[in-house]
Amino acid sequence: MAYIASALRQKYSEDKLHILSAKTNSNNFTYDGIDLGGERVTQEIETYIKDLEEKGTRIKKFSVVGYSLGGLVARYAIGLLYSRGWFDKLDPVNFTTFAAPHLGVRTPVLGARSRLWNLLGSSTLSTSGRQLFIIDSFRDTGRPLLSILAAPDTVFMLALSRFRNRVLYANIINDRAAPYYTTSISLTDPFTHLEAIEMNYLPDYTPTILDPGNPVILKQEKDRPPLMSRLASSSQTIFGRIPLFAVLAVLVPVGIVVFLVNSGIQSVRSRRRIRLHEEGKAGIVVGSYRIPLMVENARSTIQDAIGSVNPPQRTESQPTLTISDASYRANGYAEKGLSSASPAREHQQDQISGFPTLALSSEQHIMIKELDNIGFKKYRVHIQKAGHSHAAIIVRMATKRFSEGKVVIKHWLKEEFEI
């Protein structure tokens, strides 16, 4: 998130914009759970604002930026801030996520390999892993945390609905940490076979950012490369990678062992940190953040919704605070400014049509419906120079391979971010 903070500072002076880059969930602290991370960040934000006030600076507005797992931590934190009255004191302006797994990271692909990944991933990343794979039971709700984050009439969704702008950026390919369907909150993935589609880019951001109103067109069969040509190309690719496969055959087993050993160590350390946190020995008064998560009768509403789903397989010069969360590891524009809690709000399915629906769970289908109801502007990002697009989208390192990420941040600052 260092590049984003730097780009913000280049555009806005400190008398216009204060930038807090959250530090409390750095490194392996991301193993400890989205909720615990949200409590840490909330305290960090409150402390920062109070320190500014003591120095004579009064904040009038605030924005939140979350990257990767930090996007989910941010969604939890704004719920806590809402419940603690901060939304009555400050005007929420921008809520932005970059490559954030809003639907978790459970792979929707059927088959033994996918089941193995879902099993290993959920069991090796401690509390965060169980939450990301949607197999946890969050406190007394009886539901996974991610489903609670997206449930109507929770403090989390009420907080999210208050932001003037809600924007997400999602990689369409090569994001091994958070695939397209989850970062774009999508029922489909039109980008599994790029040769079968024609992509429409924004004029000033070609060929990196797709047009959110009309991102792709499915080619007619006659416009696609001939079958034999596609097979020949695939064969050349496979044969060209034989040396790589030979090396991986040796390195992967070693890497898996190292990963499992490290995950075991970090899980033990995480459980210890969680225990100290729950006992109030980690510098946070836990009780002050354990607020009612739902208002009215939201729990029965969620249960009814799950039972009904049957899925197929103003620019001002006042001081502003932008909060970024650097937590990591673990078609069109829906109408803005309307809360999904409103009974008159009709669901607008912000999806790309014409592609097969992924094998998502009923929980994930409900998350998509509710998050689309509340409205995100979705930008699909086509990073081609870097094989690791998850890092490139926010320019996590100063390397030419990540230069397309600079285009993404430039677009966000010019077209979407406001103070």
XYZ file of C-alpha atoms in Angstrom:
419
model
C 0.000 0.000 0.000
C 3.074 2.262 0.076
C 2.632 3.248 -3.572
C -1.019 4.226 -3.018
C -0.095 6.359 0.013
C 2.694 8.008 -2.003
C 0.366 8.729 -4.950
C -2.230 10.248 -2.622
C 0.370 12.454 -0.973
C 1.678 13.666 -4.338
C -1.822 14.810 -5.275
C -3.026 16.158 -1.913
C -1.110 18.160 0.685
C -1.326 17.268 4.366
C -3.588 20.242 5.115
C -6.145 18.692 2.733
C -5.671 14.986 3.372
C -4.330 12.986 6.292
C -3.219 9.442 5.461
C -3.211 6.582 7.953
C -1.604 3.369 6.731
C -2.780 0.778 9.239
C 0.063 -1.208 10.775
C -1.638 -3.380 13.384
C -2.343 -6.292 11.022
C 1.015 -6.500 9.314
C 2.918 -9.702 8.589
C 1.559 -12.896 10.152
C -1.025 -11.075 12.275
C -3.373 -11.645 9.325
C -3.761 -15.251 10.519
C -5.790 -14.048 13.522
C -9.162 -13.504 11.855
C -10.995 -10.742 10.033
C -12.909 -9.735 13.164
C -9.837 -9.431 15.369
C -8.087 -7.533 12.579
C -11.088 -5.219 12.318
C -10.983 -4.488 16.032
C -7.269 -3.660 15.832
C -7.756 -1.323 12.880
C -10.757 0.381 14.508
C -8.716 1.180 17.604
C -5.850 2.394 15.404
C -8.201 4.743 13.516
C -9.824 6.081 16.669
C -6.437 6.724 18.285
C -5.182 8.501 15.162
C -8.232 10.789 14.927
C -8.085 11.637 18.631
C -4.360 12.462 18.337
C -5.126 14.833 15.459
C -7.897 16.487 17.469
C -5.550 17.003 20.420
C -3.196 18.806 18.011
C -6.009 21.088 16.874
C -6.971 19.337 13.632
C -10.593 18.419 13.214
C -11.410 15.755 10.634
C -14.664 16.281 8.716
C -14.649 13.404 6.211
C -12.990 10.040 5.769
C -12.334 7.376 3.141
C -11.225 3.755 3.447
C -9.022 1.721 1.111
C -8.488 -2.015 1.532
C -6.180 -4.370 -0.353
C -6.560 -8.143 -0.442
C -7.613 -9.458 2.980
C -7.466 -5.823 4.112
C -10.640 -5.200 2.096
C -12.558 -7.582 4.358
C -10.906 -6.179 7.493
C -11.969 -2.728 6.277
C -15.579 -3.855 5.853
C -15.571 -5.172 9.418
C -13.886 -2.036 10.815
C -16.385 0.391 9.254
C -19.177 -1.575 10.935
C -17.513 -1.029 14.298
C -16.943 2.662 13.526
C -20.615 2.974 12.550
C -21.790 1.341 15.763
C -19.515 3.616 17.837
C -21.048 6.787 16.359
C -18.261 7.911 14.028
C -20.572 8.097 11.014
C -22.553 10.779 12.876
C -19.368 12.841 13.277
C -17.649 12.250 9.936
C -18.865 12.145 6.351
C -17.931 8.805 4.710
C -16.808 9.496 1.135
C -14.885 6.700 -0.618
C -14.768 2.979 0.079
C -12.379 1.185 -2.275
C -10.992 -2.324 -2.461
C -8.202 -3.699 -4.623
C -8.164 -7.465 -5.222
C -10.211 -8.154 -2.082
C -11.805 -11.630 -1.704
C -15.329 -10.461 -0.866
C -16.762 -13.963 -1.372
C -13.899 -15.816 0.282
C -11.330 -17.944 -1.520
C -13.088 -21.282 -1.763
C -12.480 -22.499 -5.302
C -15.746 -22.957 -7.198
C -14.269 -25.495 -9.621
C -15.526 -29.043 -9.186
C -13.163 -32.000 -8.855
C -10.729 -33.692 -6.486
C -8.001 -31.059 -6.845
C -10.422 -28.279 -5.909
C -11.706 -30.209 -2.902
C -8.110 -30.811 -1.779
C -7.295 -27.089 -2.068
C -10.419 -26.131 -0.120
C -9.531 -28.615 2.599
C -5.841 -27.721 2.905
C -6.365 -23.980 2.659
C -9.049 -23.860 5.327
C -7.002 -25.949 7.744
C -3.612 -24.249 7.356
C -4.438 -20.544 7.731
C -5.825 -20.545 11.283
C -8.935 -18.450 11.976
C -8.566 -16.340 8.846
C -8.437 -19.486 6.726
C -11.678 -20.852 8.107
C -13.353 -17.496 7.545
C -12.029 -17.163 3.986
C -13.172 -20.681 3.112
C -16.576 -19.960 4.718
C -16.521 -22.903 7.121
C -16.511 -20.920 10.381
C -19.411 -20.192 12.706
C -19.138 -16.575 13.807
C -19.912 -16.094 17.487
C -23.602 -16.611 18.294
C -24.902 -15.968 14.773
C -24.549 -19.557 13.600
C -23.374 -18.220 10.222
C -19.938 -17.723 8.611
C -18.419 -14.283 9.178
C -18.404 -13.380 5.471
C -22.145 -13.991 5.222
C -22.691 -11.706 8.236
C -20.544 -8.996 6.617
C -22.903 -9.055 3.619
C -26.181 -9.454 5.494
C -28.735 -6.640 5.201
C -29.459 -4.702 8.413
C -26.081 -5.469 9.948
C -23.877 -2.606 11.069
C -21.409 -3.633 8.355
C -23.819 -3.169 5.456
C -25.421 -0.072 6.987
C -21.936 1.449 7.233
C -21.049 0.454 3.673
C -24.259 1.986 2.318
C -23.328 5.366 3.813
C -20.253 5.854 1.606
C -20.755 8.248 -1.290
C -18.568 6.135 -3.589
C -18.064 2.371 -3.467
C -15.516 1.061 -5.958
C -13.645 -2.191 -6.456
C -10.787 -3.210 -8.742
C -10.441 -6.880 -9.671
C -7.773 -8.728 -11.640
C -9.234 -10.756 -14.488
C -6.265 -13.167 -14.773
C -3.223 -14.437 -12.862
C -4.439 -13.554 -9.378
C -3.537 -16.696 -7.486
C -4.344 -15.201 -4.071
C -7.830 -13.873 -4.851
C -9.409 -14.997 -8.137
C -11.663 -12.877 -10.304
C -15.072 -14.143 -9.171
C -14.476 -13.165 -5.531
C -12.723 -9.817 -6.074
C -15.392 -8.708 -8.556
C -18.327 -10.228 -6.622
C -19.383 -12.247 -9.648
C -21.510 -15.284 -10.446
C -19.427 -15.949 -13.549
C -15.851 -15.793 -14.809
C -15.795 -14.672 -18.460
C -11.993 -14.581 -18.488
C -11.108 -18.273 -18.306
C -10.717 -18.420 -22.106
C -9.550 -15.048 -23.381
C -9.570 -16.247 -26.997
C -13.357 -16.599 -26.780
C -14.040 -12.986 -25.839
C -13.418 -9.483 -27.078
C -12.482 -7.047 -24.332
C -13.573 -3.410 -24.332
C -11.123 -1.072 -22.602
C -11.584 2.437 -21.282
C -10.171 4.764 -23.981
C -7.560 6.454 -21.798
C -6.569 3.276 -19.969
C -6.137 0.738 -22.800
C -5.153 -2.095 -22.477
C -5.321 -2.244 -18.675
C -8.778 -1.265 -17.403
C -11.948 -2.600 -18.978
C -15.039 -0.504 -19.558
C -17.284 -1.184 -16.523
C -20.428 -0.653 -18.587
C -19.525 -3.121 -21.335
C -16.397 -5.053 -20.353
C -16.571 -8.040 -22.710
C -18.345 -9.439 -25.739
C -18.564 -13.164 -26.337
C -17.215 -13.897 -29.812
C -19.243 -15.884 -32.281
C -17.851 -19.358 -32.930
C -16.814 -18.324 -36.442
C -14.692 -15.472 -35.016
C -12.690 -17.716 -32.700
C -9.405 -19.353 -33.701
C -9.938 -22.752 -35.392
C -9.984 -25.720 -33.052
C -6.811 -27.238 -34.514
C -5.031 -23.924 -34.178
C -6.032 -23.696 -30.512
C -4.876 -27.266 -29.905
C -1.559 -26.634 -31.653
C -1.001 -23.505 -29.599
C -1.807 -25.394 -26.401
C 0.590 -28.193 -27.367
C 3.413 -25.748 -28.045
C 2.806 -24.132 -24.687
C 2.829 -27.461 -22.882
C 5.985 -28.726 -24.613
C 7.707 -25.410 -23.998
C 7.004 -25.777 -20.300
C 8.353 -29.299 -19.906
C 11.663 -28.075 -18.362
C 9.644 -25.941 -15.937
C 7.435 -28.903 -15.029
C 10.543 -31.001 -14.356
C 11.894 -28.404 -11.950
C 8.508 -27.997 -10.276
C 8.240 -31.758 -9.793
C 11.238 -31.457 -7.483
C 10.547 -28.111 -5.850
C 6.799 -28.358 -5.258
C 6.936 -31.269 -2.747
C 9.643 -29.429 -0.822
C 7.644 -26.204 -0.983
C 4.506 -27.925 0.287
C 6.377 -29.344 3.286
C 7.879 -25.928 4.110
C 4.457 -24.287 3.703
C 2.716 -26.780 5.974
C 5.405 -26.508 8.654
C 5.295 -22.707 8.580
C 1.474 -22.711 8.606
C 1.501 -24.964 11.652
C 3.893 -22.655 13.478
C 1.938 -19.542 12.557
C -1.365 -21.168 13.564
C 0.013 -21.920 17.035
C 1.263 -18.347 17.375
C -2.037 -17.016 16.096
C -4.064 -18.985 18.647
C -1.869 -17.537 21.375
C -2.422 -13.976 20.109
C -6.162 -14.575 19.873
C -6.262 -15.898 23.441
C -4.370 -12.843 24.749
C -6.698 -10.586 22.768
C -9.813 -12.229 24.218
C -8.334 -11.898 27.718
C -7.758 -8.177 27.176
C -3.979 -8.563 27.361
C -3.179 -7.366 23.830
C -3.731 -3.634 24.351
C -7.384 -3.575 23.282
C -10.436 -3.420 25.548
C -12.310 -6.174 23.763
C -15.710 -5.472 25.299
C -15.850 -2.015 23.764
C -15.858 -3.557 20.268
C -18.229 -6.469 20.893
C -21.321 -4.559 19.853
C -24.590 -5.977 18.485
C -23.858 -6.850 14.876
C -27.424 -6.923 13.657
C -30.355 -4.565 13.944
C -34.020 -5.545 14.030
C -34.574 -9.168 13.000
C -31.782 -9.581 10.492
C -30.842 -13.074 11.623
C -34.187 -14.581 10.662
C -34.029 -12.596 7.409
C -30.699 -14.221 6.538
C -31.950 -17.697 7.337
C -35.065 -17.158 5.226
C -32.940 -15.890 2.349
C -30.629 -18.898 2.480
C -33.585 -21.238 2.407
C -34.960 -19.557 -0.708
C -31.741 -19.735 -2.739
C -31.259 -22.673 -5.030
C -28.170 -21.830 -7.090
C -27.347 -23.676 -10.300
C -23.989 -25.421 -10.268
C -18.729 17.719 -3.402
C -14.962 18.660 -3.406
C -14.100 20.809 -0.324
C -10.906 21.949 1.355
C -11.861 20.611 4.789
C -9.406 18.139 6.369
C -10.042 14.584 5.237
C -8.740 11.273 6.503
C -7.948 8.384 4.206
C -7.385 5.049 5.890
C -5.612 2.236 4.087
C -5.274 -1.309 5.318
C -2.236 -3.188 4.024
C -3.345 -6.591 5.279
C -2.213 -9.330 2.913
C -1.731 -13.101 2.492
C -4.176 -15.199 3.452
C -21.275 -5.234 -15.850
C -21.810 -1.927 -15.068
C -22.570 0.520 -12.380
C -25.178 -0.270 -9.765
C -27.045 2.768 -8.498
C -25.183 4.459 -5.659
C -26.413 5.764 -2.343
C -29.175 3.218 -1.740
C -29.090 0.850 1.184
C -29.958 -2.791 0.746
C -31.885 -2.441 3.990
C -34.563 -0.475 2.161
C -37.579 -2.715 1.380
C -38.253 -0.690 -1.783
C -34.781 -1.368 -3.174
C -34.907 -3.783 -6.102
C -31.988 -6.089 -6.666
C -29.839 -4.994 -9.608
C -27.730 -7.923 -10.708
C -24.402 -6.340 -11.545
C -23.178 -9.308 -13.520
C -21.798 -10.070 -16.969
C -24.375 -12.215 -18.741
C -23.901 -14.971 -21.292
C -21.411 -17.087 -19.339
C -21.913 -20.214 -17.208
C -22.695 -19.683 -13.537
C -19.903 -20.875 -11.270
C -20.430 -23.652 -8.717
C -20.719 -21.290 -5.771
C -22.378 -22.039 -2.449
C -25.793 -20.711 -1.462
C -24.011 -18.440 1.047
C -21.950 -16.927 -1.770
C -25.018 -16.401 -3.958
C -26.642 -14.406 -1.165
C -23.472 -12.354 -0.630
C -23.439 -11.444 -4.326
C -27.106 -10.463 -4.285
C -26.794 -8.228 -1.210
C -23.498 -6.603 -2.224
C -24.842 -5.913 -5.711
C -27.947 -4.427 -4.113
C -25.867 -1.967 -2.144
C -23.886 -1.087 -5.269
C -20.202 -1.188 -6.194
C -18.688 0.296 -9.317
C -16.606 -2.566 -10.660
C -13.408 -2.155 -12.638
C -11.879 -5.245 -14.213
C -8.082 -4.989 -14.529
C -6.069 -6.773 -17.220
C -2.465 -6.981 -16.036
C -0.341 -8.684 -18.687
C 3.301 -7.910 -17.846
C 3.372 -9.632 -14.463
C 2.540 -13.246 -13.713
C 1.576 -12.218 -10.172
C -1.207 -9.715 -10.792
C -2.258 -9.702 -7.130
C 0.912 -7.826 -6.222
C 1.044 -5.777 -9.420
C -2.400 -4.183 -9.052
C -1.164 -1.950 -6.187
C 2.507 -1.812 -7.291
C 3.703 -3.722 -4.257
C 7.286 -3.491 -5.467
C 9.150 -0.892 -7.533
C 9.644 -3.000 -10.658
C 8.828 -2.468 -14.340
C 6.719 -5.621 -14.303
C 4.247 -3.845 -12.011
C 3.963 -0.699 -14.145
C 0.354 -1.532 -15.104
C -0.550 -1.141 -11.447
C 0.436 2.509 -11.730
C -2.214 2.864 -14.438
C -4.782 1.404 -12.039
C -3.885 3.805 -9.223
C -3.806 6.734 -11.673
C -7.322 5.852 -12.814
C -8.596 5.573 -9.252
C -7.148 8.950 -8.240
C -8.329 10.750 -11.374
C -11.716 9.157 -11.981
C -13.035 7.853 -8.661
C -11.340 9.272 -5.564
C -12.715 12.514 -4.175
C -12.173 14.540 -1.029
